[in-house]
XYZ file of C-alpha atoms in Angstrom:
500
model
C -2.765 -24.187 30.383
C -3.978 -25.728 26.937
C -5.069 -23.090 24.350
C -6.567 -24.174 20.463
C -6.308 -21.469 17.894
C -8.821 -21.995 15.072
C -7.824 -20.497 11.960
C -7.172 -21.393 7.960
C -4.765 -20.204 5.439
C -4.066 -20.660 1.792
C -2.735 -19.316 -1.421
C -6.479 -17.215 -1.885
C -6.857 -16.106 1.587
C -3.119 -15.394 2.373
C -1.321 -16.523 5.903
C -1.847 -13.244 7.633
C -4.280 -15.414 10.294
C -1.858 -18.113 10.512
C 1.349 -15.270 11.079
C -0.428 -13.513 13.877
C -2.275 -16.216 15.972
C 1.954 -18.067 15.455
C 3.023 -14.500 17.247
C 0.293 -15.184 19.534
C 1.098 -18.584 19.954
C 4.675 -17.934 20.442
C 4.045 -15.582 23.017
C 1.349 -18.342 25.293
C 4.325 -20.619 24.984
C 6.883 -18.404 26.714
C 4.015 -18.248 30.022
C 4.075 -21.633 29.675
C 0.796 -22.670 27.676
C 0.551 -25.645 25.712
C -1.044 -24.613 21.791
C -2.752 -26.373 19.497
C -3.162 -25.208 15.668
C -6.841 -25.818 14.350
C -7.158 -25.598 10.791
C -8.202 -27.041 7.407
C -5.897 -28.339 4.162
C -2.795 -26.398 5.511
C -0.123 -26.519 3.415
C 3.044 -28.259 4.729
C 5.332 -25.733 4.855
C 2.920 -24.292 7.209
C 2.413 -27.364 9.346
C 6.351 -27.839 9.592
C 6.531 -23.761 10.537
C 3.721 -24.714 13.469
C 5.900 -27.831 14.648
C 9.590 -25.692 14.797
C 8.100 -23.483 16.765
C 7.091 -26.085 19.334
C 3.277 -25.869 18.927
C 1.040 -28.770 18.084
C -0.783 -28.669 14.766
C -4.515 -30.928 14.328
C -6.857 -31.190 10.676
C -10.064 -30.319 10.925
C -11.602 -33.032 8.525
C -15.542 -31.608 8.351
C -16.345 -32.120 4.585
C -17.531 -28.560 4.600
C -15.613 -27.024 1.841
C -11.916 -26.818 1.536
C -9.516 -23.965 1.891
C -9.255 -23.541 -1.674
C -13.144 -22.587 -2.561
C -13.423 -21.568 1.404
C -17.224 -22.128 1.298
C -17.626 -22.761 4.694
C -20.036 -25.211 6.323
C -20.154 -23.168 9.975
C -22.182 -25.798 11.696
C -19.805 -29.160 10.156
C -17.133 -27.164 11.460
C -18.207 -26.364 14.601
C -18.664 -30.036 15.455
C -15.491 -31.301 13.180
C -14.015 -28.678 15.575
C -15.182 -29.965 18.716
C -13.950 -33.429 18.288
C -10.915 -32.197 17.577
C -10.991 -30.772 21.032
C -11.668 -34.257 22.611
C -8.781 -35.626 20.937
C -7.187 -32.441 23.226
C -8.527 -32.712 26.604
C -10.345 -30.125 28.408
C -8.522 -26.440 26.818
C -8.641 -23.353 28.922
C -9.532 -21.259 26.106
C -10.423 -21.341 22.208
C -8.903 -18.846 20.485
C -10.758 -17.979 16.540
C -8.891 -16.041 13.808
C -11.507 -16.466 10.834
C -14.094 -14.343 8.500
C -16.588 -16.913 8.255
C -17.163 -17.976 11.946
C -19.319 -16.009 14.148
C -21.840 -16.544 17.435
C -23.596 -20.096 15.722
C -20.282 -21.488 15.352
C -18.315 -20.040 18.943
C -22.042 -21.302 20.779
C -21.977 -24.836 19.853
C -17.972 -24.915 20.389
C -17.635 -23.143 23.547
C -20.416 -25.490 25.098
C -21.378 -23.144 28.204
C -17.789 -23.821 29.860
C -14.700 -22.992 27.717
C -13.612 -19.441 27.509
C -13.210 -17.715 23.785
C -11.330 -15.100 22.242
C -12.210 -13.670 19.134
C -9.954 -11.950 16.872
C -11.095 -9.871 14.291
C -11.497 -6.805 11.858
C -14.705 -6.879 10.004
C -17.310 -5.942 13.252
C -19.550 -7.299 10.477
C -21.020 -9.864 12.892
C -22.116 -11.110 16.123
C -19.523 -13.121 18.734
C -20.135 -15.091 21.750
C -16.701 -14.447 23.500
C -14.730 -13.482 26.580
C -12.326 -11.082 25.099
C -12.202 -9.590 21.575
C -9.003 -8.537 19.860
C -9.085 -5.968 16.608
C -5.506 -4.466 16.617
C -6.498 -2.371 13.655
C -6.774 1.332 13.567
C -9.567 3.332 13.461
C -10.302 6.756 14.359
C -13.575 5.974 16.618
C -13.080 2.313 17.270
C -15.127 2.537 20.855
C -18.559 1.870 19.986
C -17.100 -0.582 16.880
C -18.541 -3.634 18.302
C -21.193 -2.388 20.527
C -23.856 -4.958 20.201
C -21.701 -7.641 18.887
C -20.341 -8.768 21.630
C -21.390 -9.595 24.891
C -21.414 -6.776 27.705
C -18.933 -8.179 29.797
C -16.481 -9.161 26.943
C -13.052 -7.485 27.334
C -12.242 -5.645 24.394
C -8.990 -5.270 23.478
C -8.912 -2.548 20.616
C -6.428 -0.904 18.461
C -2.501 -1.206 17.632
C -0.682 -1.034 21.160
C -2.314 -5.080 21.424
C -0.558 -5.695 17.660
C 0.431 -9.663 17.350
C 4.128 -8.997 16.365
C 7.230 -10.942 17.183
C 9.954 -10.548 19.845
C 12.585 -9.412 17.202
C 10.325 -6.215 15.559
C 10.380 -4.893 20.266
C 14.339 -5.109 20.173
C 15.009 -3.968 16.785
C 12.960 -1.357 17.427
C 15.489 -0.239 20.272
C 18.053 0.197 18.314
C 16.773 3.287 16.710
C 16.569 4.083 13.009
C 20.304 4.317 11.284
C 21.552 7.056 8.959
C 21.740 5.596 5.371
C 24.271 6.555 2.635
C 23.917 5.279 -0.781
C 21.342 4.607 -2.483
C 17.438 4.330 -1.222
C 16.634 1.154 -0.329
C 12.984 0.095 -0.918
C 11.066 -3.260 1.278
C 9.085 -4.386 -1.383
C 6.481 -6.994 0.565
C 2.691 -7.614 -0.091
C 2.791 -11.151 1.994
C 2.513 -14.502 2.373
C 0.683 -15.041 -1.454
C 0.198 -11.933 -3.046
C -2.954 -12.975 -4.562
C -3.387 -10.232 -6.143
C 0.146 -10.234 -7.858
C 1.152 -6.766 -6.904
C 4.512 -7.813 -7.086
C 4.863 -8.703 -10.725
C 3.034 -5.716 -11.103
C 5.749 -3.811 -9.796
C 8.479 -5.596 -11.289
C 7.013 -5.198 -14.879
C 6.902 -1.474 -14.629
C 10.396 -1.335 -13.394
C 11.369 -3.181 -16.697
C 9.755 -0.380 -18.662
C 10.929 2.338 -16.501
C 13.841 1.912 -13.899
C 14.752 4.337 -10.822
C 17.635 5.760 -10.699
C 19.841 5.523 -7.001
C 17.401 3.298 -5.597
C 17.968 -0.329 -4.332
C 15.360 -2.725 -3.620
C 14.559 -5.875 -1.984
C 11.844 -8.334 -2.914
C 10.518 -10.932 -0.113
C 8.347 -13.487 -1.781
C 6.686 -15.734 0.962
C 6.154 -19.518 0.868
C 2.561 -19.931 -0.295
C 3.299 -17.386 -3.162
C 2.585 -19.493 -6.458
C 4.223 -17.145 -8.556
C 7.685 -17.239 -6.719
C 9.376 -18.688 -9.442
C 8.329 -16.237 -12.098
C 9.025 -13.309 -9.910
C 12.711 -14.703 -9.153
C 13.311 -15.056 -13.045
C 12.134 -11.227 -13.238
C 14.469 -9.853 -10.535
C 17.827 -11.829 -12.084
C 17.082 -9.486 -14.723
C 16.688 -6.158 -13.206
C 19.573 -4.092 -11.684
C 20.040 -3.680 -8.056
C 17.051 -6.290 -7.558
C 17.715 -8.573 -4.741
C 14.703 -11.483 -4.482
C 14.529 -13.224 -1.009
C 12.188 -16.101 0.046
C 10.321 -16.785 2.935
C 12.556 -14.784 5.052
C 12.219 -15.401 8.628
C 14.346 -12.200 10.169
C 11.605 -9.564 8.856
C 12.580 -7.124 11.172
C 16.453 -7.160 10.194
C 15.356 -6.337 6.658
C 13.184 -3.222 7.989
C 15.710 -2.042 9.780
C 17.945 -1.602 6.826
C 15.382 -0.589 4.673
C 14.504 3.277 3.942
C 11.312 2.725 2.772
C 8.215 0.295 2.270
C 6.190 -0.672 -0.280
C 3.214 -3.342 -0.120
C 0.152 -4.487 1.390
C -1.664 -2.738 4.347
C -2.321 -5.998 6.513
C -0.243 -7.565 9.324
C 3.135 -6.235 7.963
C 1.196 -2.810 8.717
C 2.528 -2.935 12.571
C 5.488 -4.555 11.647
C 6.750 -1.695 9.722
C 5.326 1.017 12.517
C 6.898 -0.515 14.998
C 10.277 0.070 13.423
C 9.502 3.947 11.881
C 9.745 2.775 8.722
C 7.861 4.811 5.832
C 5.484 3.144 4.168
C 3.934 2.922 0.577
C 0.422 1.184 1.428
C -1.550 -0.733 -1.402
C -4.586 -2.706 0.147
C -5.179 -5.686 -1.531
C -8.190 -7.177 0.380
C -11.516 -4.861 0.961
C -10.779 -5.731 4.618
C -7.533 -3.567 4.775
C -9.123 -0.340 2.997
C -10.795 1.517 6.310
C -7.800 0.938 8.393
C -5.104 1.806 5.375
C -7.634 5.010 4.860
C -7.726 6.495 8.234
C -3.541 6.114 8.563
C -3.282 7.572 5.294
C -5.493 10.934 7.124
C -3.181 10.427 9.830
C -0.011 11.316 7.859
C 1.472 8.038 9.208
C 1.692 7.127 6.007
C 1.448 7.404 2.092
C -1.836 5.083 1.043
C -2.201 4.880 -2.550
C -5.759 2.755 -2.632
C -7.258 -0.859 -3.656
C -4.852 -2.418 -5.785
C -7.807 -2.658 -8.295
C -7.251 0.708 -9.698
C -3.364 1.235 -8.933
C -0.957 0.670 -11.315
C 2.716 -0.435 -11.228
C 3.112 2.869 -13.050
C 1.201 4.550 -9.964
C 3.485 2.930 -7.311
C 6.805 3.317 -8.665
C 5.700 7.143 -8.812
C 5.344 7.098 -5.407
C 8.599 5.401 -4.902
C 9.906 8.306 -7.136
C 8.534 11.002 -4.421
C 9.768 9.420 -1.157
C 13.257 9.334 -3.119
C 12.704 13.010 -3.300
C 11.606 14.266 -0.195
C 13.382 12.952 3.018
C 11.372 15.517 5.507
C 8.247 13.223 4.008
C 10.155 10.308 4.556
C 10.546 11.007 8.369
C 7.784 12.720 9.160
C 5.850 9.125 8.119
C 9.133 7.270 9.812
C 8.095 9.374 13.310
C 3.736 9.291 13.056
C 4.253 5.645 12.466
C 7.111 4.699 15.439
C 3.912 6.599 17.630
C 1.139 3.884 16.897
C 2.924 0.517 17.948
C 5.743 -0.211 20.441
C 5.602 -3.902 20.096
C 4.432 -4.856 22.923
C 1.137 -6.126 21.878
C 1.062 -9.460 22.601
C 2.189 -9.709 25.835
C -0.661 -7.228 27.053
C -2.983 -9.741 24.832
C -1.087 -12.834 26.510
C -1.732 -10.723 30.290
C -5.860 -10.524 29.564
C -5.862 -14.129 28.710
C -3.876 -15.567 31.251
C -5.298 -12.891 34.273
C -5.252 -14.205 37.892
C -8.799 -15.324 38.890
C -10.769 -12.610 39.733
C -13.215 -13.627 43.231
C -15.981 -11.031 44.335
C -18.199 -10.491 47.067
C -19.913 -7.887 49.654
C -17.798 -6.132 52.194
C -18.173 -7.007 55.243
C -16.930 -5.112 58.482
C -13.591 -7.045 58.889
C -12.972 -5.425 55.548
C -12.666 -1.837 56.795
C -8.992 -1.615 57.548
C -8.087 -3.388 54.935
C -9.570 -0.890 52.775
C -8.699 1.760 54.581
C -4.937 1.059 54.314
C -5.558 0.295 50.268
C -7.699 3.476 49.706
C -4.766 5.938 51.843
C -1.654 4.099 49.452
C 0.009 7.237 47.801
C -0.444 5.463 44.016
C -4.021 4.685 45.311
C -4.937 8.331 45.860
C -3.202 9.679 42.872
C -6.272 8.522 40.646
C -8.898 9.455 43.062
C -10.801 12.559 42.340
C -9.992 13.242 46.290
C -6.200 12.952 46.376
C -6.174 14.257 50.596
C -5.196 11.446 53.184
C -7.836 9.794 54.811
C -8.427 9.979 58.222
C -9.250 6.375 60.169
C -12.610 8.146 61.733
C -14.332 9.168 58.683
C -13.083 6.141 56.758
C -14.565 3.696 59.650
C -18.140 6.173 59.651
C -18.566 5.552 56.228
C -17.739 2.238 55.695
C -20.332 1.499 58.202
C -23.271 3.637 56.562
C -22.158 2.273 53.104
C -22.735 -1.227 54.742
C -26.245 -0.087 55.813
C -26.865 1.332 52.361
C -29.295 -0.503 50.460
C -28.763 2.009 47.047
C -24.830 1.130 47.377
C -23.202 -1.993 46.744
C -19.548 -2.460 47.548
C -17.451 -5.245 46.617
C -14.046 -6.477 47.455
C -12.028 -8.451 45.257
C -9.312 -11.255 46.049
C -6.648 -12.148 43.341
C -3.834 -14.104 43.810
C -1.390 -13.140 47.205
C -2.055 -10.006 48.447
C -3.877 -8.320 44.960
C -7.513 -7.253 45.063
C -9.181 -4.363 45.058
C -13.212 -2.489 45.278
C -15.556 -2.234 43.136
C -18.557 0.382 44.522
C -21.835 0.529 42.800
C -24.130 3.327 43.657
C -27.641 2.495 42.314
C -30.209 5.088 41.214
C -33.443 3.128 38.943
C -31.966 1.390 35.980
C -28.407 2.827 36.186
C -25.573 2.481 38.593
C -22.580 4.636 39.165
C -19.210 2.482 39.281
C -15.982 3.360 41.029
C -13.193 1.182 41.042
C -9.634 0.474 42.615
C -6.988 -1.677 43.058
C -4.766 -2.628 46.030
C -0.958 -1.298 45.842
C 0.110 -5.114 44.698
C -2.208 -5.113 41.857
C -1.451 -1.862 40.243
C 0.434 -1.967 37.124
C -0.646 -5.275 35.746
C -3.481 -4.501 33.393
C -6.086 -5.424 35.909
C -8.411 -2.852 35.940
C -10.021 -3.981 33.056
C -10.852 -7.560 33.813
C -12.202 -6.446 38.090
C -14.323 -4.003 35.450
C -15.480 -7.115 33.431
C -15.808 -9.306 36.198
C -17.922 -7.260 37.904
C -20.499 -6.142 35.206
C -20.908 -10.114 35.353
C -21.365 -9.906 38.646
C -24.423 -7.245 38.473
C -25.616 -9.038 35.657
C -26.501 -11.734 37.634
C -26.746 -10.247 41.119
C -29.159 -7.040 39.761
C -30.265 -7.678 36.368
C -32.283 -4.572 36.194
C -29.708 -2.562 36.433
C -29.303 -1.731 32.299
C -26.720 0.786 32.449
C -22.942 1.199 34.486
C -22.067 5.091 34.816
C -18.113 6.064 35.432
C -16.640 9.287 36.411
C -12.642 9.418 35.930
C -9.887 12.161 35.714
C -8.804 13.123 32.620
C -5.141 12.693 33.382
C -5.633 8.599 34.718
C -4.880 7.658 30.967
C -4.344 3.722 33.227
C -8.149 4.218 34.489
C -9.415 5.617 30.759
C -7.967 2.740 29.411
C -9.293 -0.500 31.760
C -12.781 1.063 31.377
C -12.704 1.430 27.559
C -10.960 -1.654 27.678
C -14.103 -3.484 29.786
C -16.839 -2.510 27.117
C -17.436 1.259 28.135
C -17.941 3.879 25.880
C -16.664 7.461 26.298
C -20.004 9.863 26.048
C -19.861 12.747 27.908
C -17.391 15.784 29.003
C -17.640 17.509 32.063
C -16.114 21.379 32.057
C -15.402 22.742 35.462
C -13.908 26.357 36.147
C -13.434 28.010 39.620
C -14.660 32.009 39.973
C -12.461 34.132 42.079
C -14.999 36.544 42.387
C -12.208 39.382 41.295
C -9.911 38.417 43.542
């Protein structure tokens, strides 16, 4: 499999794209996909990081604009971009990590026949894509990109798909260690810090040092005031300055405490419990940084235009204080990621091919043994065993049915399941299941995307797909929310016993 990952980075915009599509990248590699790095005027320190970890990295010359002024020329980029892709060969899907590209630019790309994936944060603008990734946090993120995004786009939403390396999963199993000593602060706002935060921080601590506290200052590659900032720390006590550090996760772990930016290191630092000190220092990071601040996960200070040095080693000052504060943000934050992120984005992209049609009568035992599997019934609103007469009666007046559509699905070996449309006007009620094989493997949501595609074309005036599910099938909850549905309605339910 061949995948291109369009993206830029610089000094102004910062590397976050470039970090997570390289975790993403990583991660295609390991189930065996060949990746290719799209992207204008990188630096070479970023083209070297592509090439050691065995990816492929290709300019996009377009004369629209460089990195630096980043006024960007969608349309010379879109075909810059596409003969790029020749250069390539035919790629099984384009994967786009950038602000300024929307449905114009993935249109002309895609060309009717390559798949795309869209990652974003903004749901400022319209996309032309097979599956959308925001791994941000929100507290009503379901109807974020309603009408953005095509209706049988897979949407994978929220911080259990964060992009974050191997290292941040096992680390994470080691548990957080008692400390001794003094407090040890991760201070970190990213690849550039183009705000200078840091030197923010380090000029207040000149004025106005903390007692018992330790701290450690990682300064990435593209930051242009690196050598200013390592002058600084030689001359502050119990300053340590580290660049371009590669083993983030090893200096979490021994951290107590983190102070800097609210983008990608966000899930970095959940994933590990540590507390955090959040500064947002792009207008993109403030909604997200907010609603974990109201979350208690943890201690969000606001846009770096109004916060101080002064304001931020204050906060330091209270997390030194209070260690109930410290891990009550430690445990709210451990709760949002596990790490795991992008394999399940990895799974959606790389999904076994997905073939539907009618039911037919050779179907019925087939079904029959799928529908009576004990994990099969589980999630049914009718948990009892079926019995092979019924079954066989009603799979032959569902046949007959012209208001009822049902649909088997063949995977790969013995997978599939059903997908059953009941039709009523415009609407159609959906139920869905998968065969014992295929249960457990993040399915459910691409059958439910593959078949909205399916009544798209097969009944377009059907306008809206209905689903009943328990309340307990959190796996069933998930693939439809997961497939474009929306959560709208409760139903309450309570049995009389009539005095009894």
């Amino acid at each position: 499999m061949k995948v291109a990952i369009r993206l830029d980075a610089s000094p102004q915009i910062g590397v976050g794209h470039l970090m997570r599509c390289l975790t993403l990248a990583d991660a295609l590699r390991d189930r065996g996909a060949v990746v290719y790095v799209l992207a204008r005027d990188l630096a070479l320190v970023w083209q070297q990081r592509i090439a050691e970890h065995g990816h492929h990295h290709l300019s996009i010359v377009s004369g629209a604009g460089t990195s630096s002024t980043m006024l960007l020329d969608w349309q010379s980029d879109a075909y810059a971009t596409k003969e790029c892709l020749l250069s390539i060969g035919r790629v099984d899907w384009i994967i786009v990590d950038h602000y300024e590209l929307d449905i114009r630019w993935e249109q002309i790309v895609r060309d009717g026949t390559v798949k795309v994936m869209v990652i974003d944060d903004l749901a400022n603008r319209r996309h032309d894509c097979d599956v959308l990734l925001d791994q941000n946090f929100f507290e009503n993120p379901l109807a974020r990109y309603d009408g953005l995004v095509p209706a049988q786009c897979v949407r994978l939403l929220g911080p259990s798909y964060a992009l974050l390396r191997n290292e941040f999963a096992s680390t994470r199993e080691l548990g957080r260690r008692v400390r001794h000593g003094p407090l040890r602060v991760l201070l970190s706002f990213g690849g550039s810090d183009p705000t200078g935060e840091t030197l923010k921080v380090l000029r207040e601590m000149q004025q106005a040092d903390v007692d018992e506290v330790e701290f450690d200052v990682v300064v990435g590659a593209s930051n242009p005031a690196a050598p200013e900032i390592a002058e600084l720390c030689c001359t502050l006590p119990r300053v340590n300055f580290l660049f371009d550090v590669k083993d983030m996760a090893a200096l979490m772990y021994k951290a107590d405490v983190f102070l800097g930016a609210g983008g990608t290191t966000t899930w970095e630092r959940c994933c590990l419990g540590l507390p955090g000190i959040v500064v947002a220092t792009a207008s993109n990071q403030i909604e997200g940084a907010e609603a974990l601040g109201r979350q208690a996960v943890h201690l969000y200070l606001g846009d770096c235009s109004f916060i101080t040095g002064q304001d931020m080693m204050a906060a330091v000052r209270i997390l030194k204080l209070s260690q109930s504060l410290r891990q009550a943000f430690g445990i709210a934050s451990k709760n949002i990621v596990d790490g795991r992120g992008a394999m399940r984005v990895v799974s959606a992209l790389i999904a076994p091919p997905v073939s539907l049609r009618p039911a037919i009568g050779d179907d019925c035992e087939r079904l029959f043994a799928w529908r009576n599997d004990p994990a099969v019934r589980r999630s049914s609103f009718n948990q009892d065993p079926l019995e092979w007469e019924s079954h066989a009666r009603w799979f032959e007046a569902t046949l007959r049915r012209p208001d009822r559509i049902l649909l088997v699905a063949e995977m790969e070996g013995d997978g599939g399941g059903v997908l059953r449309y009941d039709l009523d006007g415009y609407s159609a009620t959906v139920s869905v299941y998968l065969a014992p094989d295929s249960m457990g493997k993040g399915l459910g949501a691409h059958l439910l995307a593959t078949g909205s595609s399916w009544m798209e074309q097969h009944h377009p005036q059907i306008v809206e797909l209905i689903a009943a599910v328990m309340p307990d099938n959190k796996a069933s909850i998930s693939a439809f929310l997961k497939a474009g549905f929306d959560m709208k309605h409760f139903i309450f339910r309570k049995e009389q016993n009539h005095g009894q």
